[in-house]
Coordinates of C-alpha atoms and ligand atoms in Angstrom, one line a residue:
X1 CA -8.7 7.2 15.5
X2 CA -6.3 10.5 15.4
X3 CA -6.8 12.9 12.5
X4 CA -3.8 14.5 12.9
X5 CA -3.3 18.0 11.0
X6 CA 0.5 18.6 11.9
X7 CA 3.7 16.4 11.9
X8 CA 6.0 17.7 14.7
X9 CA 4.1 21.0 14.3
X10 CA 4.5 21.3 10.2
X11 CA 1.3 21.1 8.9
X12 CA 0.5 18.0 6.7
X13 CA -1.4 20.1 4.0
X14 CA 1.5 22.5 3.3
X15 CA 3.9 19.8 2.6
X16 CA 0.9 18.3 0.3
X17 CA 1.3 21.6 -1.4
X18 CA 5.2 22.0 -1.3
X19 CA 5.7 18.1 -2.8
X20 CA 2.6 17.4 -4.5
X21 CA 0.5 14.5 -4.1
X22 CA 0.7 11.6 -4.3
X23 CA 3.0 11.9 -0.9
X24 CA 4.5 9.6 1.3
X25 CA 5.1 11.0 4.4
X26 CA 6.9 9.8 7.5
X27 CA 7.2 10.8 11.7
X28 CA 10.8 10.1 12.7
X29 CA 10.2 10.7 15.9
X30 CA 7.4 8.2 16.1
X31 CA 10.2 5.8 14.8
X32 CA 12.4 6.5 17.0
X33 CA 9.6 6.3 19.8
X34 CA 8.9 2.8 18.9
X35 CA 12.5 1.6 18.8
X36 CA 12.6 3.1 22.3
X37 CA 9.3 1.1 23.7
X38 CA 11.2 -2.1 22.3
X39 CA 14.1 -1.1 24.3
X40 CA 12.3 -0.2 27.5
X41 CA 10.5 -3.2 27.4
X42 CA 12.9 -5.2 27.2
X43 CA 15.6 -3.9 29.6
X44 CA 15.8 -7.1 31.3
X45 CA 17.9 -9.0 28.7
X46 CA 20.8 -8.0 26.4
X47 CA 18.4 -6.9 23.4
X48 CA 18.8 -6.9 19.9
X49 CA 16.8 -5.4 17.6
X50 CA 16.8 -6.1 14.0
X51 CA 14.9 -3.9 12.1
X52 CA 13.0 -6.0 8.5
X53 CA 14.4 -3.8 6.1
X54 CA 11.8 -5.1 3.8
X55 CA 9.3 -2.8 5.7
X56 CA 10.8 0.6 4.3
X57 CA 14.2 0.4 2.9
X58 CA 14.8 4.1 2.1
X59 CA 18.2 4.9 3.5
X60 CA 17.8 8.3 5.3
X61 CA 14.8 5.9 7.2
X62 CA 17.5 3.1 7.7
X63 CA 20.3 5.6 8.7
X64 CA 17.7 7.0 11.4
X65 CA 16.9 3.4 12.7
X66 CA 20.4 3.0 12.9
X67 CA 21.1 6.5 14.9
X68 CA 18.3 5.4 17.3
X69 CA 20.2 1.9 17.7
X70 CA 18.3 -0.7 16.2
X71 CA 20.4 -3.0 13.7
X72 CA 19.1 -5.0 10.1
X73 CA 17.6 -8.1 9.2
X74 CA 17.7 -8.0 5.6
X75 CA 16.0 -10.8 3.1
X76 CA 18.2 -9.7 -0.1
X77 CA 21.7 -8.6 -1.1
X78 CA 20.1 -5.7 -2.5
X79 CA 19.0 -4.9 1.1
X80 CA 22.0 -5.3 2.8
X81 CA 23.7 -2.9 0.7
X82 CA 21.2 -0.5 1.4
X83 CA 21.5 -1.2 4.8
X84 CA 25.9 -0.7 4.5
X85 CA 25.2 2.9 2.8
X86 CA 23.1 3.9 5.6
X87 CA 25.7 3.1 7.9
X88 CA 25.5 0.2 9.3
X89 CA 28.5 -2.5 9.6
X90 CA 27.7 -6.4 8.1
X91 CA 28.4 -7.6 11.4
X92 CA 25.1 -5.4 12.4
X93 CA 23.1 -7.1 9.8
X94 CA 21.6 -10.7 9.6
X95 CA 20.4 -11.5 6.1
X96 CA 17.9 -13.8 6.0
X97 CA 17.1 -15.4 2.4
X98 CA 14.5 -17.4 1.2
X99 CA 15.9 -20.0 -1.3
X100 CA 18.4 -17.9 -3.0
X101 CA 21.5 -19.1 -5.2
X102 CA 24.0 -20.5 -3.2
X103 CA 26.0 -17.6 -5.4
X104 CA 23.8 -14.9 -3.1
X105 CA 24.9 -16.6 -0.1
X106 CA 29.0 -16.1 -0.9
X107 CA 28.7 -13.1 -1.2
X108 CA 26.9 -12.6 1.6
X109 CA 29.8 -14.5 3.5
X110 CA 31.9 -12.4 1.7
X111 CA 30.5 -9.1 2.7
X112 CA 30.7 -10.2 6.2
X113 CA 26.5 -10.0 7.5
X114 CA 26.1 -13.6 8.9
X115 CA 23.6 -15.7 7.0
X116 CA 20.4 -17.5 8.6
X117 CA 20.6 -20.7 6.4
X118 CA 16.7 -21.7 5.7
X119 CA 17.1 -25.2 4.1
X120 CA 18.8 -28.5 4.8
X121 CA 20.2 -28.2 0.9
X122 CA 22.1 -25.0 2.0
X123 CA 22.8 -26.0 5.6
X124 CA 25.3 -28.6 3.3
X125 CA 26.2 -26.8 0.7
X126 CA 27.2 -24.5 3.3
X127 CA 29.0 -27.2 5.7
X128 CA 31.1 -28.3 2.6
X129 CA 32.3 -24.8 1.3
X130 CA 33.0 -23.0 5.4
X131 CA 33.5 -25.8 7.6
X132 CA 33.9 -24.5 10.9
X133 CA 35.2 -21.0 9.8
X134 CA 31.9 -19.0 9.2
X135 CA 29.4 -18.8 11.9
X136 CA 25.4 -19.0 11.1
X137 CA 22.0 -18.7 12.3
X138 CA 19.5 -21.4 11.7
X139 CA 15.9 -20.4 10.5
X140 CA 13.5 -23.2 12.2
X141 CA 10.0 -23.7 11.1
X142 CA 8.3 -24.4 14.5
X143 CA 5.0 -25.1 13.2
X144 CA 2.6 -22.8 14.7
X145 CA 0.1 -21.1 12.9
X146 CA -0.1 -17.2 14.1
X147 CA -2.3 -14.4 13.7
X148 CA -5.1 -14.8 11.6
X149 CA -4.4 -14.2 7.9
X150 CA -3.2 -17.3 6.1
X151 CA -0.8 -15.3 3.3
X152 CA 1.2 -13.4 6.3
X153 CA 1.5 -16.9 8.7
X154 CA 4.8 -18.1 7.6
X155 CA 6.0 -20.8 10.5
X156 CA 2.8 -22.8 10.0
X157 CA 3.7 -26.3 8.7
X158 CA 3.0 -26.0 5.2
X159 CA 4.7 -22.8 5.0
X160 CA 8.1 -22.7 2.5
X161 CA 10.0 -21.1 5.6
X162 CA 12.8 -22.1 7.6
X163 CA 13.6 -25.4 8.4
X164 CA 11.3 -27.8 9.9
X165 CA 11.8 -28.6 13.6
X166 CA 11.1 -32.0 13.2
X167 CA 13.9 -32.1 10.8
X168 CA 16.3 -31.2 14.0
X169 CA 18.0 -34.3 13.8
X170 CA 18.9 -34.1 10.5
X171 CA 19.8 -30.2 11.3
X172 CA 22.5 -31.6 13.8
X173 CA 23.8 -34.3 11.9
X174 CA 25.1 -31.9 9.4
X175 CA 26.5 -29.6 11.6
X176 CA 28.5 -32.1 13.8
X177 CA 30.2 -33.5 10.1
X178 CA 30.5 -30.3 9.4
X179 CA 31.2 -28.8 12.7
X180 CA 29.7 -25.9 11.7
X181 CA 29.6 -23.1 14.2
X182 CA 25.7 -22.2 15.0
X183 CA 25.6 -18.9 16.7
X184 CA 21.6 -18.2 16.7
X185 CA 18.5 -20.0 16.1
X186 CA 16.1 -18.1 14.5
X187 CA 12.3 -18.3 14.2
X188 CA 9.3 -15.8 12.4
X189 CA 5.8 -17.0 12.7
X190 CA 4.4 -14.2 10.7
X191 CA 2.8 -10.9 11.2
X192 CA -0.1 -9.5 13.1
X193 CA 0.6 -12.0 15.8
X194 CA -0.9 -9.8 19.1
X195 CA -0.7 -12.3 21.6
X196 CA 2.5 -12.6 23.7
X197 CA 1.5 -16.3 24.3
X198 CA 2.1 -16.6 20.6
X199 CA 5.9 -15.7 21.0
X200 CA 6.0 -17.2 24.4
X201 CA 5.2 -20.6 21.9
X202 CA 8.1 -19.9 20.0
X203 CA 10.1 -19.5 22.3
X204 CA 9.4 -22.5 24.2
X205 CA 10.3 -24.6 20.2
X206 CA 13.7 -22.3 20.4
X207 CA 14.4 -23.0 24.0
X208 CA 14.5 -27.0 23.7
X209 CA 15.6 -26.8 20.4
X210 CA 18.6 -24.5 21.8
X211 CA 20.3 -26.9 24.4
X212 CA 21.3 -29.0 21.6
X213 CA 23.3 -26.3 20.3
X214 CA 26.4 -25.5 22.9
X215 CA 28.4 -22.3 21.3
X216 CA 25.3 -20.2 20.4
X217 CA 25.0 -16.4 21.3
X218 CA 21.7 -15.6 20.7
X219 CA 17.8 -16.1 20.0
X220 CA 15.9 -14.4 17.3
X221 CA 12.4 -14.5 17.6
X222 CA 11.8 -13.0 14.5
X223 CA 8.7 -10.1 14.0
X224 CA 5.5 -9.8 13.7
X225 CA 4.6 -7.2 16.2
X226 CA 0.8 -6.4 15.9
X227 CA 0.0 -2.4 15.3
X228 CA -3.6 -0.9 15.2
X229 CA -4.7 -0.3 11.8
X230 CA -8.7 -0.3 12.3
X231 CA -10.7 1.4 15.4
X232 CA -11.3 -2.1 16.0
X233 CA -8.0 -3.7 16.2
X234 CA -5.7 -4.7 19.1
X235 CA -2.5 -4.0 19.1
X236 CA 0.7 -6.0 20.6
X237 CA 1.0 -5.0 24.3
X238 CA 4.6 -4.7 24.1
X239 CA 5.4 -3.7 27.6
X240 CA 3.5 -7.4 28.7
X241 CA 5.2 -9.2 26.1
X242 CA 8.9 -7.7 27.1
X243 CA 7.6 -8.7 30.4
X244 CA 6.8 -12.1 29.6
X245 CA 9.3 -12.8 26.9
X246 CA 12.1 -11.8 29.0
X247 CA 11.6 -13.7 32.1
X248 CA 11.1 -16.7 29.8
X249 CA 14.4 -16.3 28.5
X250 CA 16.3 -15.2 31.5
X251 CA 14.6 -18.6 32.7
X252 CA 16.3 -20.4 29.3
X253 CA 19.5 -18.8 30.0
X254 CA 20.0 -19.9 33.8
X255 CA 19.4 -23.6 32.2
X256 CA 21.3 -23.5 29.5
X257 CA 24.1 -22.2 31.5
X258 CA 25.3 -19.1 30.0
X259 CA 23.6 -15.7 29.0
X260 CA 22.7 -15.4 25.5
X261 CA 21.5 -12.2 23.1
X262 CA 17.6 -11.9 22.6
X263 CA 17.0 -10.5 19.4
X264 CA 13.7 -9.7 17.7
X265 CA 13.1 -7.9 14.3
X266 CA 10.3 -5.6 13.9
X267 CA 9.2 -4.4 10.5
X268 CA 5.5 -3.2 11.1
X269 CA 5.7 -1.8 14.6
X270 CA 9.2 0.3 14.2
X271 CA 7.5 2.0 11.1
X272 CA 3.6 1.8 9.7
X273 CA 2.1 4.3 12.4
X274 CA 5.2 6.7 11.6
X275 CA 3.8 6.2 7.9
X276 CA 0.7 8.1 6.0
X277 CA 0.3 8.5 2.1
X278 CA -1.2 11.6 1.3
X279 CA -3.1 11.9 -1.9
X280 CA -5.5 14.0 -3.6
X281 CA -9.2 13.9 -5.0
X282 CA -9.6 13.8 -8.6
X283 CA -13.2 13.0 -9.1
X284 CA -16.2 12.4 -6.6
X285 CA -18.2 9.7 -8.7
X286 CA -22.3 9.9 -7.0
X287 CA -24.0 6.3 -8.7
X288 CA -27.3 4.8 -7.6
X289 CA -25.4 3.0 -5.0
X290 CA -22.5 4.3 -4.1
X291 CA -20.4 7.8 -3.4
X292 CA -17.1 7.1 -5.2
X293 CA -14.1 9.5 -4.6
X294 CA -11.5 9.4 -7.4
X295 CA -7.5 9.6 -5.7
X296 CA -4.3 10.0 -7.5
X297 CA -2.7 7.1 -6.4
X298 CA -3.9 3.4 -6.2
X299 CA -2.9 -0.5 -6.0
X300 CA 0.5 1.1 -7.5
X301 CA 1.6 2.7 -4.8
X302 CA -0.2 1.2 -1.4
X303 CA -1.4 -2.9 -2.4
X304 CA -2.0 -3.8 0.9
X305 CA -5.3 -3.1 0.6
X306 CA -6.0 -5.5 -2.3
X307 CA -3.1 -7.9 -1.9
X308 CA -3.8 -8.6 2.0
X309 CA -7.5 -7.1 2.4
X310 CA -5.6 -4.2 4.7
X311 CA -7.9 -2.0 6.6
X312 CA -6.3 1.5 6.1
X313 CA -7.9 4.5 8.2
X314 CA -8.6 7.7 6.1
X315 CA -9.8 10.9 6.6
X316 CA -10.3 13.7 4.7
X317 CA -7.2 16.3 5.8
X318 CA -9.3 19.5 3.6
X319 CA -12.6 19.0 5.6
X320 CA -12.4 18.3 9.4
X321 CA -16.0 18.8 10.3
X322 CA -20.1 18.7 9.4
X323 CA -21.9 16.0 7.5
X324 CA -20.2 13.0 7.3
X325 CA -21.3 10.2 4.4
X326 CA -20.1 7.2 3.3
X327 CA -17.7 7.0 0.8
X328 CA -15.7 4.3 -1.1
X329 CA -12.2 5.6 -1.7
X330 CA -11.1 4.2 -5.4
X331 CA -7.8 4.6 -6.8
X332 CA -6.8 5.9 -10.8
X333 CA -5.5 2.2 -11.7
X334 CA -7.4 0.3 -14.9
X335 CA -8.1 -2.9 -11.9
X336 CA -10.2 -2.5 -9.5
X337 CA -8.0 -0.9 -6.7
X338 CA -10.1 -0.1 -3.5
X339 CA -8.4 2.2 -1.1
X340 CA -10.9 2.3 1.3
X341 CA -14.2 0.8 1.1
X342 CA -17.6 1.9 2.8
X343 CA -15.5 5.0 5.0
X344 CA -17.6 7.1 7.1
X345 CA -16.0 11.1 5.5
X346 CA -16.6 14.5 6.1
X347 CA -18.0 15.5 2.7
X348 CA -15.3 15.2 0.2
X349 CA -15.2 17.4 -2.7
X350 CA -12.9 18.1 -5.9
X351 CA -8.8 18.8 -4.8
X352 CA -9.3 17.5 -1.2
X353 CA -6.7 15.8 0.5
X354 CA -6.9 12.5 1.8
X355 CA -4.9 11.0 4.5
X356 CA -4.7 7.2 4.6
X357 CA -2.5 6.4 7.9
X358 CA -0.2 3.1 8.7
X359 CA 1.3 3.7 5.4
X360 CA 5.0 3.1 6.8
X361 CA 5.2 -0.2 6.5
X362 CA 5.1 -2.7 2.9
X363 CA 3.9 1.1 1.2
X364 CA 6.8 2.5 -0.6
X365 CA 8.1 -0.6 -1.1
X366 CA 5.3 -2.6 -2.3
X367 CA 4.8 0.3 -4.9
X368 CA 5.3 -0.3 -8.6
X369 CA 4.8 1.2 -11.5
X370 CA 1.9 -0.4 -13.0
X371 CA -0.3 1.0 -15.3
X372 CA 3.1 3.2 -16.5
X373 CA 2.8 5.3 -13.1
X374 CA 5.1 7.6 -11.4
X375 CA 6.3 6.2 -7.8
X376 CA 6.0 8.9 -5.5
X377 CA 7.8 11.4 -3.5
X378 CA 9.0 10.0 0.3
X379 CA 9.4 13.4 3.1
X380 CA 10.4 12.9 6.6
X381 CA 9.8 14.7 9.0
X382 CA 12.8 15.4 11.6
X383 CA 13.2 17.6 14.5
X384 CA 10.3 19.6 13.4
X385 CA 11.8 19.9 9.7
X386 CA 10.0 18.0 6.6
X387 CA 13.1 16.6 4.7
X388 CA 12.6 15.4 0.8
X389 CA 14.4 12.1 1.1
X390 CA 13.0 10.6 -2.3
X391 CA 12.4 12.3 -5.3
X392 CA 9.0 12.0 -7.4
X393 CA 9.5 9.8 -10.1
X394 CA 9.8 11.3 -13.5
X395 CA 8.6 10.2 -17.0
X396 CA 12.6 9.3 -17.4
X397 CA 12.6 7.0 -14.9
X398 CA 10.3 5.0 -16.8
X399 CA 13.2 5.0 -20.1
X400 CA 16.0 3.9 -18.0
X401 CA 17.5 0.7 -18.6
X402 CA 14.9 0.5 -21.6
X403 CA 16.4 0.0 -25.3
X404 CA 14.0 0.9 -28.0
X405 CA 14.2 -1.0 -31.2
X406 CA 12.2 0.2 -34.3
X407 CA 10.9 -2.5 -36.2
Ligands
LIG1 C1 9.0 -9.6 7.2 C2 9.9 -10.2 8.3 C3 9.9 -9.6 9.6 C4 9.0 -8.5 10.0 O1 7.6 -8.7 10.0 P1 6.7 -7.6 10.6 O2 5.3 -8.2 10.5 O3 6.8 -6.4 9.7 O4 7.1 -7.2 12.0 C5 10.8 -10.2 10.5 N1 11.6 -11.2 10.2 C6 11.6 -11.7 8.9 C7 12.5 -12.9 8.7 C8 10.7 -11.3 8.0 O5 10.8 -11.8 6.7

């Protein structure tokens, strides 16, 4: 896989030196360049693209998204008011909950972002407090189980999400007492989902789910997008699955008798190639068995790796050529908190910068601050310019919002 050295021409190690380590560090152009393929591919159909703020929420990266003209799908208040800072309008944001206080959801309404109702306790709760006067989305559960990783399948049918499809009836006996106005169904089968025929499955639950719902105006179907993180992996062939996707629903539409709004909502594939966390080598442990190497960072401030099992590429950014070995890639945390296990390295020595790529996406803001870490600092790069758009955490950060009693 790439090494790369440079960012839009600014080299990687300088802004290592300028911000310190650990770094994360992200490609706007590369974000932008994905948004376009989405676009491209799809040119058949009036597209929509809701970008999973849950991915990387940091506003200057949600006020480019915007620029580039993707919209928000947003899973918490917190992240639709992100997602309002950096520009956007509510009308340009979906929030999608998961079992939230029916408190959360008012204010939701209130703000204006239309709310993709995820349980038949809210779907009536809802009914009873709107009526006809606030417009939704319905998140079905069309039992399928995609892409191969149990925790990130999430419209299987044991999972908590959406609204099972063979609860439909029930679904449309509320909203006729209700007359609740449905303007979108909505489905997400999980991530890492490669296949087109995956979606094209989804579609086909939305599509006869769909002509039992008259007013509507569009389709979500949801994320999942598949990006290449190991040599080995394959990743979604967007191009085909616009292809595919599209005529499907241009199909849909000629049946259902009116044309409706396709929208889809990328997390992964609009940011985790744009994405690397840069760190540095603090120790290079030999034992009988193994050549550890020591990083600043850890489970802290990438847990992909441990939570999910996440292949993460690395290289070694200080030493681009001779003898390679293999190293395992350990992190500063008291847990064991792999990076990178078994990596084929140039030799790694003291002070070395590592690059581990597809950081973009569930890095920053997965990170915590276990073990009384710092978070780290965020720098985009834009129009060939690195831009500090998060500040390194400080020990303050760690004080505020505590109140220290003396006993
Ligand atoms: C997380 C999420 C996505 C994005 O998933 P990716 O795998 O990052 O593309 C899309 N829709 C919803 C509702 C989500 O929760």
């Amino acid at each position: 896989m790439l090494k790369p050295t440079h960012i839009q021409g600014v080299a990687i190690e300088a802004l290592a030196q300028e911000f310190g380590t650990p770094l994360y560090l992200y490609d706007g152009e590369k974000i932008v360049h994905q948004i376009q393929t989405l676009q491209t591919a799809f040119a058949a159909v009036p597209l929509r693209i809701k970008y999973a703020t849950k991915a990387l929420s940091s506003l200057s990266v949600l006020s480019l998204i915007r620029k580039a003209g993707a919209e928000l799908d947003a899973v918490s208040l917190e992240e639709v008011k992100l997602g309002l800072l950096a520009g956007s309008s509510p009308a340009e944001i979906m929030y999608t909950p998961s079992g939230v206080s029916f408190a959360e959801i008012q204010e939701a309404v209130q703000i204006g972002v239309m709310v993709n109702v995820d349980s038949l306790p809210l779907l009536e709760k809802f009914g009873q407090t709107y009526g006809s006067t606030v417009p939704i989305c319905i998140r079905l559960n069309p039992h399928i189980l995609a892409g191969g990783n149990l925790k990130i399948s999430v419209g299987h049918k044991e999972s908590k999400f959406g609204i099972s499809i063979e609860q439909l009836p029930q679904i449309l006996e509320l909203v006729q007492r209700y007359q609740i106005p449905v303007a979108g169904l909505h489905i997400h089968t999980g991530s890492d989902i490669y296949d087109a025929a995956v979606f094209l499955k989804g579609g086909k639950v939305l599509f006869e789910a769909a002509m039992q719902f008259p007013d509507l105006r569009f389709l979500d179907f949801g994320g999942g997008f598949k990006v290449a993180y190991s040599p080995e992996d394959t990743a979604t062939d967007i191009p085909e699955l616009g292809r595919i996707v599209s005529a499907a629903f241009l199909e849909f539409c000629e049946k259902y008798g009116r044309a409706l709004e396709l929208w889809i909502e990328p997390g992964k594939y609009l940011v985790s190639e744009a994405g690397y966390l840069i760190v540095q080598t603090t120790v290079v442990k030999e034992t009988p068995t193994l050549h550890f190497v020591g990083v600043d960072s850890g489970l802290n401030h990438l847990i992909r790796p441990m939570m999910y099992d996440a292949y993460h590429d690395i290289y070694n950014l200080s030493n681009r050529e001779g003898a390679t070995a293999p190293y395992t890639v350990v992190g500063y945390i008291c847990e064991t908190d792999t990076l990178a296990a078994h990596r084929q390295l140039h030799t790694v020595k003291e002070g070395d910068f590592l690059v581990l790529k597809n950081a973009g996406a569930y890095g920053f803001t997965m990170a915590s601050n276990y073990n009384a870490r710092l978070r780290p600092a965020e720098v985009l790069v834009w129009e060939g310019k690195a831009h500090l758009i998060r500040k390194r955490e400080q020990f303050e950060d760690l004080l505020r919002n505590q109140e220290m009693i003396q006993w």
